[in-house]
Amino acid sequence: MKLHRLALTVSLVCALGSIATTAEAAKVAPAGKVRVHLDTEVLSWTQGRPYLDPGEPPNPANPRSNVIGFGAGRPVTIDGNPIGGASVIALGVGYGIHRHLILGARFGMNLSHSFDRNNNPDDGENDDSITSFVGTFTPYIEFLPIAEGPILPFILLRTGFTGATLTSNDGPNWLRTGAMAPLVGVGFGAHAFVNQYFSIDFGLTFDYRWVHGIGRAGGPAVPPTAPPPTWGRTAQSFTLAATLGLSTWF
């Protein structure tokens, strides 16, 4: 009889402990309203296509480029330089304007300068250099259908742009290419909380961006162009990506 009572007591304690643990887990939520995060792609596919003006017939060759990437630590494609060169891993900051809504933005920049040097003072390559710059700014809003729990699913909407320049100097003469790529994107995923202050973020996103470009040249050996160059739409791209991120909440 005593053994039965002991077994019943142990069972009740285990059941209560399980219920308490489950209830405690259900209460897990961000420790604060501020979210700071870094994101990376682990698998992505981007297709780029030339832009066609309204009424312009399509190219029978249907030219397009495809980029497929795999591996954590890769820069997110939407932050890449639309004219080639440097890439950006952007930092994100968000704020909970409501228990179900997070408003934030991702931003970053990259600057690189390369040049050749040798000991021949008459070598014109000593005056050559290449400078590239890329900056990105992507506001976003996350909708959290569930506001408490160890795993918080989210629906993502974002927009923004990436801007870049690439300048080649041949002595006093220079050639500068600029690009601006607005984007819109959607996605969904989940924040998996290790504790109230730290989460691992999983997502699947789709982004569309259209690239505008301009080219300018100048220097003593470069005659002025007429009419002057203007911005024009040059390409469009689609990106489907699986992402992985780390967030701190306070």
Coordinates of C-alpha atoms in Angstrom, one line a residue, residues 25 37 39 102 124 175 210:
A25 CA 8.0 27.6 -21.8
H37 CA 20.3 41.0 -35.5
D39 CA 21.4 37.6 -41.1
I102 CA 8.2 44.7 -35.1
G124 CA 51.6 55.2 -66.0
L175 CA 35.3 56.5 -65.5
W210 CA 15.1 46.6 -60.4

